[in-house]
CSV table of C-alpha atoms in Angstrom, one decimal:
chain,number,residue,atom,x,y,z
A,1,MET,CA,20.8,55.7,7.1
A,2,ILE,CA,22.5,52.7,5.7
A,3,ASP,CA,23.7,52.9,2.1
A,4,VAL,CA,23.5,49.6,0.4
A,5,VAL,CA,24.8,48.3,-3.0
A,6,LEU,CA,22.9,45.1,-4.0
A,7,LEU,CA,24.9,42.7,-6.2
A,8,GLY,CA,22.6,40.3,-8.1
A,9,THR,CA,19.3,40.2,-9.9
A,10,GLY,CA,17.8,36.8,-9.0
A,11,ASN,CA,15.1,35.6,-6.7
A,12,VAL,CA,16.6,36.6,-3.4
A,13,ALA,CA,18.0,39.8,-4.7
A,14,THR,CA,14.5,40.8,-6.0
A,15,HIS,CA,12.9,40.1,-2.6
A,16,ILE,CA,15.6,42.0,-0.7
A,17,TYR,CA,15.3,44.9,-3.1
A,18,THR,CA,11.6,45.1,-2.7
A,19,ALA,CA,11.7,44.8,1.1
A,20,MET,CA,14.6,47.2,1.6
A,21,SER,CA,13.2,49.8,-0.8
A,22,ALA,CA,10.3,50.2,1.5
A,23,LEU,CA,12.5,51.1,4.6
A,24,ASP,CA,13.4,54.6,5.8
A,25,GLU,CA,16.6,53.3,7.4
A,26,VAL,CA,18.1,52.0,4.2
A,27,THR,CA,18.9,53.3,0.7
A,28,ILE,CA,19.8,50.9,-2.0
A,29,ILE,CA,22.0,53.3,-3.9
A,30,GLN,CA,22.9,50.9,-6.7
A,31,VAL,CA,22.1,47.5,-8.1
A,32,TYR,CA,24.7,45.5,-10.0
A,33,GLY,CA,23.9,42.7,-12.5
A,34,ARG,CA,25.7,41.2,-15.5
A,35,ASN,CA,22.7,41.5,-17.7
A,36,GLU,CA,21.1,44.9,-18.6
A,37,GLU,CA,17.7,43.4,-19.1
A,38,ALA,CA,17.7,41.6,-15.8
A,39,LEU,CA,18.5,45.0,-14.2
A,40,LEU,CA,15.3,46.7,-15.5
A,41,PRO,CA,13.1,45.9,-12.5
A,42,PHE,CA,15.7,47.4,-10.2
A,43,ASP,CA,15.9,51.0,-11.5
A,44,LYS,CA,13.0,52.3,-9.5
A,45,THR,CA,14.9,53.9,-6.7
A,46,GLY,CA,18.6,54.1,-7.5
A,47,GLU,CA,21.2,53.5,-10.1
A,48,THR,CA,21.9,50.2,-11.8
A,49,THR,CA,25.2,49.1,-13.4
A,50,THR,CA,26.7,46.1,-15.3
A,51,SER,CA,30.2,47.2,-14.5
A,52,LEU,CA,32.2,46.3,-11.4
A,53,SER,CA,34.4,49.3,-11.9
A,54,ARG,CA,31.4,51.6,-11.5
A,55,LEU,CA,30.3,50.3,-8.1
A,56,LYS,CA,29.7,53.2,-5.7
A,57,LYS,CA,31.0,53.5,-2.2
A,58,ALA,CA,28.5,52.2,0.3
A,59,ASP,CA,28.2,51.0,3.9
A,60,LEU,CA,27.3,47.5,2.8
A,61,TYR,CA,27.6,45.3,-0.3
A,62,ILE,CA,25.0,42.5,-0.4
A,63,VAL,CA,26.1,39.7,-2.7
A,64,ALA,CA,22.8,37.8,-3.6
A,65,ILE,CA,23.9,35.4,-6.3
A,66,THR,CA,24.1,31.7,-6.8
A,67,ASP,CA,26.0,29.8,-4.0
A,68,ASP,CA,28.7,28.5,-6.3
A,69,ALA,CA,29.6,31.9,-7.7
A,70,ILE,CA,30.0,33.7,-4.3
A,71,ALA,CA,33.7,33.1,-3.7
A,72,ASP,CA,35.0,34.0,-7.2
A,73,PHE,CA,32.6,37.0,-7.4
A,74,SER,CA,33.8,38.4,-4.1
A,75,ASP,CA,37.3,38.0,-5.3
A,76,SER,CA,36.5,40.1,-8.4
A,77,LEU,CA,35.4,43.1,-6.5
A,78,LEU,CA,37.8,46.0,-7.1
A,79,PHE,CA,37.8,47.6,-3.7
A,80,ASN,CA,39.2,46.8,-0.3
A,81,ASP,CA,38.3,46.9,3.4
A,82,ARG,CA,34.5,47.4,2.9
A,83,LEU,CA,31.7,45.3,4.4
A,84,VAL,CA,30.7,42.6,1.9
A,85,VAL,CA,28.1,40.0,2.9
A,86,HIS,CA,26.4,37.1,1.2
A,87,THR,CA,22.8,35.9,1.7
A,88,SER,CA,23.3,32.1,1.5
A,89,GLY,CA,22.4,29.5,4.0
A,90,SER,CA,25.0,27.0,2.9
A,91,VAL,CA,28.1,29.0,2.1
A,92,SER,CA,30.6,29.8,4.9
A,93,MET,CA,31.5,33.4,5.6
A,94,ASP,CA,35.1,32.4,5.0
A,95,SER,CA,34.3,31.8,1.3
A,96,LEU,CA,34.2,35.6,0.8
A,97,SER,CA,37.5,37.3,-0.2
A,98,THR,CA,39.7,38.4,2.7
A,99,ARG,CA,40.3,41.7,0.9
A,100,ASN,CA,37.1,43.1,2.4
A,101,ARG,CA,35.4,42.9,5.8
A,102,ARG,CA,33.2,39.8,5.6
A,103,GLY,CA,29.7,39.0,6.8
A,104,VAL,CA,26.5,37.1,6.2
A,105,PHE,CA,22.9,38.3,6.0
A,106,TYR,CA,20.8,35.1,5.6
A,107,PRO,CA,17.0,35.4,5.5
A,108,LEU,CA,15.7,32.0,6.4
A,109,GLN,CA,12.7,31.7,4.1
A,110,THR,CA,11.7,30.2,0.8
A,111,PHE,CA,11.5,32.7,-2.0
A,112,SER,CA,9.5,32.3,-5.2
A,113,ARG,CA,9.7,35.0,-7.9
A,114,GLU,CA,6.0,34.7,-8.3
A,115,LEU,CA,5.0,35.3,-4.6
A,116,ASP,CA,5.4,38.4,-2.5
A,117,ILE,CA,7.1,37.9,0.8
A,118,ASP,CA,6.4,39.7,4.0
A,119,PHE,CA,9.7,39.9,5.8
A,120,THR,CA,8.1,40.6,9.2
A,121,GLY,CA,8.8,37.6,11.4
A,122,ILE,CA,11.3,36.0,9.0
A,123,PRO,CA,14.4,35.0,10.9
A,124,ILE,CA,17.5,36.8,9.6
A,125,CYS,CA,20.7,35.1,10.6
A,126,ILE,CA,23.7,37.4,10.7
A,127,GLU,CA,27.4,36.9,11.1
A,128,ALA,CA,30.4,39.3,10.8
A,129,GLU,CA,34.1,39.4,11.6
A,130,ASN,CA,33.9,42.4,13.9
A,131,ARG,CA,31.5,43.9,16.3
A,132,GLU,CA,30.8,47.1,14.5
A,133,ASP,CA,29.9,45.3,11.2
A,134,LEU,CA,27.7,42.9,13.2
A,135,GLU,CA,25.8,45.8,14.7
A,136,LEU,CA,25.2,47.4,11.3
A,137,LEU,CA,23.8,44.0,10.1
A,138,ARG,CA,21.7,43.8,13.2
A,139,SER,CA,20.2,47.3,12.6
A,140,LEU,CA,19.5,46.4,9.0
A,141,GLY,CA,17.9,43.1,10.0
A,142,LYS,CA,15.8,44.8,12.7
A,143,ALA,CA,14.5,47.3,10.2
A,144,LEU,CA,13.1,44.3,8.3
A,145,THR,CA,12.0,41.9,11.0
A,146,GLY,CA,11.6,41.3,14.7
A,147,ASN,CA,13.6,38.2,14.4
A,148,VAL,CA,17.4,38.7,14.0
A,149,SER,CA,19.9,36.1,15.4
A,150,GLU,CA,23.6,36.0,15.4
A,151,ILE,CA,24.6,32.6,14.0
A,152,THR,CA,28.0,31.1,13.2
A,153,SER,CA,28.8,29.6,9.8
A,154,GLU,CA,28.7,26.2,11.3
A,155,GLN,CA,25.3,26.7,12.9
A,156,ARG,CA,24.0,28.2,9.6
A,157,GLY,CA,25.1,25.1,7.8
A,158,THR,CA,23.0,23.0,10.2
A,159,LEU,CA,20.1,25.4,9.9
A,160,HIS,CA,20.2,25.2,6.1
A,161,LEU,CA,20.2,21.4,6.3
A,162,ALA,CA,17.2,21.4,8.6
A,163,ALA,CA,15.5,23.9,6.2
A,164,VAL,CA,16.0,21.4,3.4
A,165,PHE,CA,14.0,18.8,5.5
A,166,VAL,CA,11.1,21.1,6.4
A,167,ASN,CA,10.9,23.0,3.1
A,168,ASN,CA,12.3,21.1,0.1
A,169,PHE,CA,11.5,17.6,1.3
A,170,VAL,CA,8.1,18.6,2.7
A,171,ASN,CA,7.2,20.3,-0.5
A,172,TYR,CA,8.2,17.1,-2.4
A,173,LEU,CA,5.8,15.1,-0.1
A,174,TYR,CA,3.1,17.6,-1.1
A,175,ARG,CA,3.9,16.7,-4.7
A,176,VAL,CA,3.7,13.0,-4.0
A,177,GLY,CA,0.3,13.5,-2.4
A,178,ASP,CA,-0.8,15.5,-5.5
A,179,ASP,CA,0.4,12.8,-7.8
A,180,ILE,CA,-1.2,10.0,-5.9
A,181,LEU,CA,-4.6,11.8,-6.0
A,182,THR,CA,-4.3,12.9,-9.6
A,183,LYS,CA,-3.9,9.2,-10.7
A,184,GLN,CA,-7.3,8.5,-9.0
A,185,SER,CA,-8.9,11.6,-10.5
A,186,LEU,CA,-9.1,13.2,-7.1
A,187,PRO,CA,-8.4,17.0,-6.7
A,188,PHE,CA,-5.3,18.0,-4.7
A,189,ASP,CA,-7.5,20.7,-3.1
A,190,LEU,CA,-8.9,17.9,-0.8
A,191,LEU,CA,-5.5,17.8,0.9
A,192,LYS,CA,-5.0,21.5,1.4
A,193,PRO,CA,-6.9,21.9,4.7
A,194,LEU,CA,-4.9,19.0,6.1
A,195,ILE,CA,-1.6,20.5,4.9
A,196,PHE,CA,-2.4,23.8,6.5
A,197,GLU,CA,-3.5,22.2,9.8
A,198,THR,CA,-0.3,20.0,9.9
A,199,ALA,CA,1.8,23.2,9.7
A,200,ARG,CA,-0.4,25.1,12.1
A,201,LYS,CA,-0.3,22.4,14.7
A,202,ILE,CA,3.4,23.0,15.5
A,203,GLU,CA,2.6,26.5,16.7
A,204,GLN,CA,1.1,24.7,19.8
A,205,LEU,CA,2.5,21.2,19.9
A,206,SER,CA,6.1,20.0,19.3
A,207,PRO,CA,6.4,17.9,16.1
A,208,GLU,CA,7.1,15.0,18.5
A,209,GLU,CA,3.7,15.5,20.2
A,210,ALA,CA,1.9,16.2,17.0
A,211,GLN,CA,3.0,12.9,15.3
A,212,THR,CA,0.1,10.5,14.4
A,213,GLY,CA,-0.6,7.8,11.9
A,214,PRO,CA,-0.1,4.1,11.1
A,215,ALA,CA,3.7,4.2,11.3
A,216,LYS,CA,3.7,5.6,14.8
A,217,ARG,CA,1.0,3.2,15.9
A,218,HIS,CA,2.9,0.3,14.2
A,219,ASP,CA,-0.4,-0.4,12.5
A,220,GLN,CA,0.8,-3.2,10.2
A,221,LYS,CA,-2.6,-3.7,8.6
A,222,THR,CA,-2.9,-0.1,7.3
A,223,ILE,CA,0.8,-0.1,6.3
A,224,GLY,CA,0.2,-3.3,4.4
A,225,ASN,CA,-2.8,-1.8,2.6
A,226,HIS,CA,-0.8,1.3,1.7
A,227,LEU,CA,2.1,-0.8,0.4
A,228,HIS,CA,-0.4,-2.7,-1.7
A,229,LEU,CA,-1.8,0.5,-3.1
A,230,LEU,CA,1.8,1.6,-3.9
A,231,ASP,CA,2.6,-1.6,-5.9
A,232,GLY,CA,4.5,-0.4,-9.0
A,233,SER,CA,4.5,3.2,-7.7
A,234,PRO,CA,7.8,5.2,-7.6
A,235,TYR,CA,6.8,6.3,-4.1
A,236,LYS,CA,6.8,2.8,-2.5
A,237,GLU,CA,10.4,3.0,-1.4
A,238,LEU,CA,9.9,6.4,0.1
A,239,TYR,CA,6.8,5.2,2.0
A,240,THR,CA,8.8,2.3,3.4
A,241,ALA,CA,11.8,4.5,4.3
A,242,LEU,CA,9.6,7.1,6.2
A,243,THR,CA,7.5,4.4,7.8
A,244,GLU,CA,10.6,2.6,9.1
A,245,ALA,CA,12.1,5.9,10.3
A,246,ILE,CA,9.0,6.8,12.3
A,247,GLY,CA,8.6,3.3,13.6
A,248,LYS,CA,12.2,3.4,14.9
A,249,THR,CA,11.8,6.8,16.4
A,250,TYR,CA,8.6,5.8,18.3
A,251,GLY,CA,9.9,2.3,19.3
A,252,LYS,CA,7.5,-0.6,20.0
N,1,MET,CA,-33.5,17.5,12.5
N,2,ILE,CA,-31.1,14.5,12.4
N,3,ASP,CA,-30.9,12.4,15.5
N,4,VAL,CA,-27.5,10.9,16.0
N,5,VAL,CA,-26.0,8.3,18.3
N,6,LEU,CA,-22.3,8.6,18.6
N,7,LEU,CA,-20.3,5.4,19.4
N,8,GLY,CA,-16.9,6.1,20.7
N,9,THR,CA,-15.1,8.5,23.1
N,10,GLY,CA,-11.7,8.9,21.5
N,11,ASN,CA,-10.1,11.8,19.6
N,12,VAL,CA,-12.3,11.8,16.5
N,13,ALA,CA,-15.5,11.2,18.5
N,14,THR,CA,-14.6,14.1,20.8
N,15,HIS,CA,-14.2,16.5,17.9
N,16,ILE,CA,-17.3,15.3,16.1
N,17,TYR,CA,-19.3,15.7,19.4
N,18,THR,CA,-18.1,19.2,19.9
N,19,ALA,CA,-18.7,20.2,16.3
N,20,MET,CA,-22.2,18.6,16.0
N,21,SER,CA,-23.3,19.8,19.4
N,22,ALA,CA,-23.1,23.3,18.1
N,23,LEU,CA,-25.4,22.6,15.1
N,24,ASP,CA,-29.2,23.3,15.0
N,25,GLU,CA,-29.7,20.6,12.3
N,26,VAL,CA,-28.4,17.8,14.5
N,27,THR,CA,-29.1,16.4,18.0
N,28,ILE,CA,-26.6,13.9,19.5
N,29,ILE,CA,-29.2,12.0,21.5
N,30,GLN,CA,-26.8,9.6,23.0
N,31,VAL,CA,-23.1,8.7,23.3
N,32,TYR,CA,-21.9,5.2,23.8
N,33,GLY,CA,-18.6,4.2,25.3
N,34,ARG,CA,-17.3,1.1,27.2
N,35,ASN,CA,-15.8,3.2,30.0
N,36,GLU,CA,-17.9,5.4,32.2
N,37,GLU,CA,-15.1,7.8,33.0
N,38,ALA,CA,-14.4,8.4,29.3
N,39,LEU,CA,-18.1,9.2,28.8
N,40,LEU,CA,-18.0,12.1,31.3
N,41,PRO,CA,-17.1,14.8,28.8
N,42,PHE,CA,-20.0,13.7,26.6
N,43,ASP,CA,-23.0,14.2,29.0
N,44,LYS,CA,-23.4,17.9,28.3
N,45,THR,CA,-26.2,17.6,25.8
N,46,GLY,CA,-27.7,14.2,25.8
N,47,GLU,CA,-27.5,10.8,27.4
N,48,THR,CA,-24.5,8.5,27.7
N,49,THR,CA,-24.5,4.7,28.1
N,50,THR,CA,-22.0,1.9,28.4
N,51,SER,CA,-24.6,-0.7,27.3
N,52,LEU,CA,-25.2,-1.7,23.7
N,53,SER,CA,-28.7,-2.9,24.7
N,54,ARG,CA,-29.7,0.6,25.8
N,55,LEU,CA,-28.9,2.3,22.5
N,56,LYS,CA,-31.7,4.6,21.4
N,57,LYS,CA,-33.4,4.6,18.0
N,58,ALA,CA,-31.7,7.3,15.8
N,59,ASP,CA,-31.5,8.4,12.2
N,60,LEU,CA,-27.7,7.7,12.2
N,61,TYR,CA,-25.1,5.8,14.2
N,62,ILE,CA,-21.6,7.2,13.9
N,63,VAL,CA,-19.0,4.6,14.9
N,64,ALA,CA,-15.9,6.6,15.7
N,65,ILE,CA,-13.5,4.0,17.2
N,66,THR,CA,-10.1,2.6,16.3
N,67,ASP,CA,-9.9,1.1,12.8
N,68,ASP,CA,-9.3,-2.5,13.7
N,69,ALA,CA,-12.3,-2.6,16.0
N,70,ILE,CA,-14.9,-1.3,13.5
N,71,ALA,CA,-15.9,-4.6,11.8
N,72,ASP,CA,-16.4,-6.5,15.1
N,73,PHE,CA,-18.1,-3.6,16.8
N,74,SER,CA,-20.6,-3.1,14.0
N,75,ASP,CA,-21.4,-6.8,14.2
N,76,SER,CA,-22.1,-6.5,17.9
N,77,LEU,CA,-24.9,-3.9,17.4
N,78,LEU,CA,-28.2,-5.3,18.5
N,79,PHE,CA,-30.5,-3.7,15.9
N,80,ASN,CA,-31.0,-4.1,12.1
N,81,ASP,CA,-31.7,-2.0,9.1
N,82,ARG,CA,-30.5,1.3,10.5
N,83,LEU,CA,-27.9,3.6,9.1
N,84,VAL,CA,-24.5,2.9,10.6
N,85,VAL,CA,-21.4,4.8,9.4
N,86,HIS,CA,-17.7,4.8,10.4
N,87,THR,CA,-15.3,7.8,10.2
N,88,SER,CA,-12.2,6.1,9.1
N,89,GLY,CA,-10.0,6.9,6.1
N,90,SER,CA,-8.6,3.5,5.7
N,91,VAL,CA,-11.4,1.1,6.4
N,92,SER,CA,-13.7,0.0,3.6
N,93,MET,CA,-17.5,0.6,3.9
N,94,ASP,CA,-17.9,-3.2,3.4
N,95,SER,CA,-16.2,-3.9,6.7
N,96,LEU,CA,-19.4,-2.8,8.4
N,97,SER,CA,-21.9,-5.5,9.3
N,98,THR,CA,-24.5,-6.1,6.5
N,99,ARG,CA,-27.3,-6.3,9.2
N,100,ASN,CA,-27.5,-2.5,9.0
N,101,ARG,CA,-27.5,0.1,6.1
N,102,ARG,CA,-23.9,1.1,5.8
N,103,GLY,CA,-22.0,4.3,5.1
N,104,VAL,CA,-18.9,6.3,5.7
N,105,PHE,CA,-18.5,9.9,7.1
N,106,TYR,CA,-14.8,10.6,6.9
N,107,PRO,CA,-13.5,14.1,7.9
N,108,LEU,CA,-10.1,14.5,6.2
N,109,GLN,CA,-8.2,16.3,8.9
N,110,THR,CA,-5.7,15.6,11.6
N,111,PHE,CA,-7.2,15.7,15.1
N,112,SER,CA,-5.4,16.2,18.3
N,113,ARG,CA,-7.2,16.0,21.6
N,114,GLU,CA,-5.3,19.1,22.7
N,115,LEU,CA,-6.3,21.4,19.8
N,116,ASP,CA,-9.7,22.7,18.8
N,117,ILE,CA,-10.7,22.1,15.2
N,118,ASP,CA,-12.8,24.4,13.1
N,119,PHE,CA,-14.7,22.1,10.8
N,120,THR,CA,-15.5,24.8,8.3
N,121,GLY,CA,-13.6,24.0,5.1
N,122,ILE,CA,-12.6,20.5,6.2
N,123,PRO,CA,-13.4,18.0,3.4
N,124,ILE,CA,-15.9,15.5,4.5
N,125,CYS,CA,-15.9,12.4,2.3
N,126,ILE,CA,-19.2,10.5,2.3
N,127,GLU,CA,-20.3,7.1,1.0
N,128,ALA,CA,-23.5,5.1,1.4
N,129,GLU,CA,-25.2,2.1,0.0
N,130,ASN,CA,-28.3,3.9,-1.1
N,131,ARG,CA,-29.3,7.4,-2.3
N,132,GLU,CA,-31.4,8.4,0.7
N,133,ASP,CA,-28.7,7.6,3.2
N,134,LEU,CA,-26.2,9.4,1.1
N,135,GLU,CA,-28.4,12.5,1.1
N,136,LEU,CA,-28.7,12.3,4.9
N,137,LEU,CA,-24.9,12.2,5.2
N,138,ARG,CA,-24.6,15.1,2.7
N,139,SER,CA,-27.0,17.2,4.8
N,140,LEU,CA,-25.1,16.4,7.9
N,141,GLY,CA,-21.7,17.2,6.2
N,142,LYS,CA,-23.0,20.4,4.8
N,143,ALA,CA,-24.1,21.5,8.2
N,144,LEU,CA,-20.5,21.2,9.3
N,145,THR,CA,-18.5,22.4,6.2
N,146,GLY,CA,-18.8,23.7,2.7
N,147,ASN,CA,-16.7,20.9,1.5
N,148,VAL,CA,-18.6,17.6,1.1
N,149,SER,CA,-17.6,15.0,-1.5
N,150,GLU,CA,-19.0,11.6,-2.4
N,151,ILE,CA,-16.0,9.3,-2.5
N,152,THR,CA,-15.8,5.5,-3.1
N,153,SER,CA,-14.0,3.2,-0.6
N,154,GLU,CA,-11.3,2.7,-3.1
N,155,GLN,CA,-10.8,6.5,-3.6
N,156,ARG,CA,-10.9,7.0,0.1
N,157,GLY,CA,-8.0,4.5,0.5
N,158,THR,CA,-6.0,6.5,-2.0
N,159,LEU,CA,-6.9,9.7,-0.2
N,160,HIS,CA,-5.8,8.3,3.1
N,161,LEU,CA,-2.5,7.2,1.6
N,162,ALA,CA,-1.9,10.6,0.2
N,163,ALA,CA,-2.8,12.1,3.6
N,164,VAL,CA,-0.2,10.0,5.3
N,165,PHE,CA,2.4,11.6,3.0
N,166,VAL,CA,1.3,15.2,3.5
N,167,ASN,CA,0.5,14.9,7.2
N,168,ASN,CA,2.3,12.0,9.1
N,169,PHE,CA,5.4,12.1,6.9
N,170,VAL,CA,5.6,15.9,6.7
N,171,ASN,CA,5.2,16.1,10.5
N,172,TYR,CA,8.0,13.6,10.9
N,173,LEU,CA,10.2,15.9,8.7
N,174,TYR,CA,9.4,18.7,11.0
N,175,ARG,CA,10.6,16.5,13.8
N,176,VAL,CA,13.8,15.8,12.0
N,177,GLY,CA,14.4,19.5,11.5
N,178,ASP,CA,13.7,20.1,15.2
N,179,ASP,CA,16.1,17.3,16.2
N,180,ILE,CA,18.9,18.6,13.9
N,181,LEU,CA,18.6,22.1,15.4
N,182,THR,CA,18.4,21.0,19.0
N,183,LYS,CA,21.7,19.1,18.6
N,184,GLN,CA,23.3,22.4,17.6
N,185,SER,CA,21.5,24.3,20.4
N,186,LEU,CA,19.4,26.2,17.9
N,187,PRO,CA,15.7,26.8,18.6
N,188,PHE,CA,13.1,25.1,16.4
N,189,ASP,CA,11.2,28.4,16.3
N,190,LEU,CA,13.7,29.6,13.7
N,191,LEU,CA,12.1,27.1,11.2
N,192,LYS,CA,8.5,28.0,11.9
N,193,PRO,CA,8.1,30.9,9.4
N,194,LEU,CA,9.6,28.7,6.7
N,195,ILE,CA,7.3,25.8,7.6
N,196,PHE,CA,4.2,28.1,7.4
N,197,GLU,CA,5.4,29.6,4.1
N,198,THR,CA,6.0,26.2,2.6
N,199,ALA,CA,2.4,25.2,3.3
N,200,ARG,CA,1.0,28.6,2.3
N,201,LYS,CA,2.8,28.5,-1.0
N,202,ILE,CA,0.7,25.7,-2.4
N,203,GLU,CA,-2.4,28.0,-2.2
N,204,GLN,CA,-0.9,29.8,-5.2
N,205,LEU,CA,1.6,27.4,-6.7
N,206,SER,CA,1.3,23.7,-7.4
N,207,PRO,CA,3.9,21.7,-5.4
N,208,GLU,CA,5.6,21.0,-8.7
N,209,GLU,CA,6.1,24.7,-9.3
N,210,ALA,CA,7.0,25.4,-5.7
N,211,GLN,CA,9.8,22.9,-5.5
N,212,THR,CA,13.3,24.4,-4.8
N,213,GLY,CA,16.5,23.3,-3.3
N,214,PRO,CA,19.8,21.5,-3.9
N,215,ALA,CA,18.2,18.2,-4.9
N,216,LYS,CA,16.1,19.8,-7.6
N,217,ARG,CA,19.1,21.8,-8.9
N,218,HIS,CA,21.3,18.7,-8.7
N,219,ASP,CA,23.7,20.9,-6.6
N,220,GLN,CA,26.2,18.1,-5.7
N,221,LYS,CA,28.4,20.4,-3.7
N,222,THR,CA,25.6,21.4,-1.2
N,223,ILE,CA,24.3,17.8,-1.2
N,224,GLY,CA,27.8,16.7,-0.3
N,225,ASN,CA,28.1,19.2,2.5
N,226,HIS,CA,24.8,18.1,3.9
N,227,LEU,CA,25.8,14.4,3.8
N,228,HIS,CA,29.0,15.3,5.5
N,229,LEU,CA,27.0,17.1,8.3
N,230,LEU,CA,24.8,14.0,8.5
N,231,ASP,CA,27.7,11.6,9.1
N,232,GLY,CA,26.6,9.2,11.9
N,233,SER,CA,23.1,10.7,11.9
N,234,PRO,CA,20.0,8.5,11.8
N,235,TYR,CA,18.6,10.9,9.1
N,236,LYS,CA,21.3,10.4,6.5
N,237,GLU,CA,19.5,7.6,4.7
N,238,LEU,CA,16.3,9.6,4.6
N,239,TYR,CA,18.2,12.6,3.2
N,240,THR,CA,19.6,10.4,0.5
N,241,ALA,CA,16.3,8.8,-0.3
N,242,LEU,CA,14.4,12.1,-0.6
N,243,THR,CA,17.3,13.8,-2.6
N,244,GLU,CA,17.4,10.9,-5.0
N,245,ALA,CA,13.6,10.9,-5.4
N,246,ILE,CA,13.5,14.6,-6.1
N,247,GLY,CA,16.5,14.3,-8.5
N,248,LYS,CA,14.7,11.6,-10.5
N,249,THR,CA,11.5,13.6,-10.6
N,250,TYR,CA,13.2,16.7,-11.9
N,251,GLY,CA,15.6,14.8,-14.3
N,252,LYS,CA,18.9,16.3,-15.4
């Protein structure tokens, strides 16, 4: 049994709390948050506290707070030589205070407060300063998902960058599609089967094999029509940038 | 029963052939192609021909060939006053020869020769010059999918443009993610759950609600780290363009 203290009440903390509360191998013995009201959803299984001086002894402290606050917060913890991990994709393990044993437990997924997440299959990227701590994180990860990888801070930075491309930027392109249709009184629903199929395709084809469209074909006539449709649109530049990038990648 | 002659042997023609061959309401009585070898997969149910002068009389001629060739090809048909449609998202109905009754039958989906497509749920966008032809196209569409919409050529142009954003451009971003990971010896598989969840999210949230990430948060520190990682990368410009576009959309 792994005793965990969860530090944070935000989006990621909420999903970790929900997922870990369901596990036999883990007990969340305490949740810390600065705000009593924000702690209300976390009092189902264990204790909650707003005081760092009341933190219980645990096998693992999971700091699930905003990236910028991780370093200072880990410095403010009042104990030494315990295992403290953060959950961020873009913060190095070294940002954590050296007073404790450091590690990272990064679930590579997009979390919305509104949507439930099934952790099964989600990659969990772990890192720790020593073998024993790494094995504890691996056990915890394996209790949640079949997909646990040991990843260095440098690799994690790259992974987070790639995740921005395939998640944040992709979602923005969905929004552009939505906006373009709305302006012509067409429902966004028309695009959803295409969006799902575009994602589904890469189960069987590499993105390189799956690429289609006027930019890849160097189909100047269609590209010209699209640029004409985009006259005065805020998305014209983006269309050009992406079309040129694809054109370069696929040569003439 | 609708008798169809299919003109073309490419990707879209193949998927239409497979889907329509399974329908009770439709008979593909003939498939035309310039190349005998390319016609081999199409001789399962009816006749094939390489000669325009041997085209049979049918209720509907579906021209599923490359966009640029549609106008000239429709001009080369040797009959008059029959219903001839194309399947393209970006070609206007008016491009078809006026010698026949014109229409469009556009399945809004991405087709790969390698992957089977389930037409159920795929939007089919129809257009025709007269009511009777439109109803024939609607019946045909409904036999394939629950999702048939009458769409003007102008709307279809917009739809095709939006489709380029959410399909071609999105797939390219998958490729960027793949490439970034490969350079760090990380497997693309790590990103797949995130990619599927990003698409799945918009079933329940609008893309506007689903947006997350450093660009939306104006998180200059993370953006700075990413730009540093992208030093010398061909994707730096694209990162900047998308980050700025998201930043503008979500204001300060």
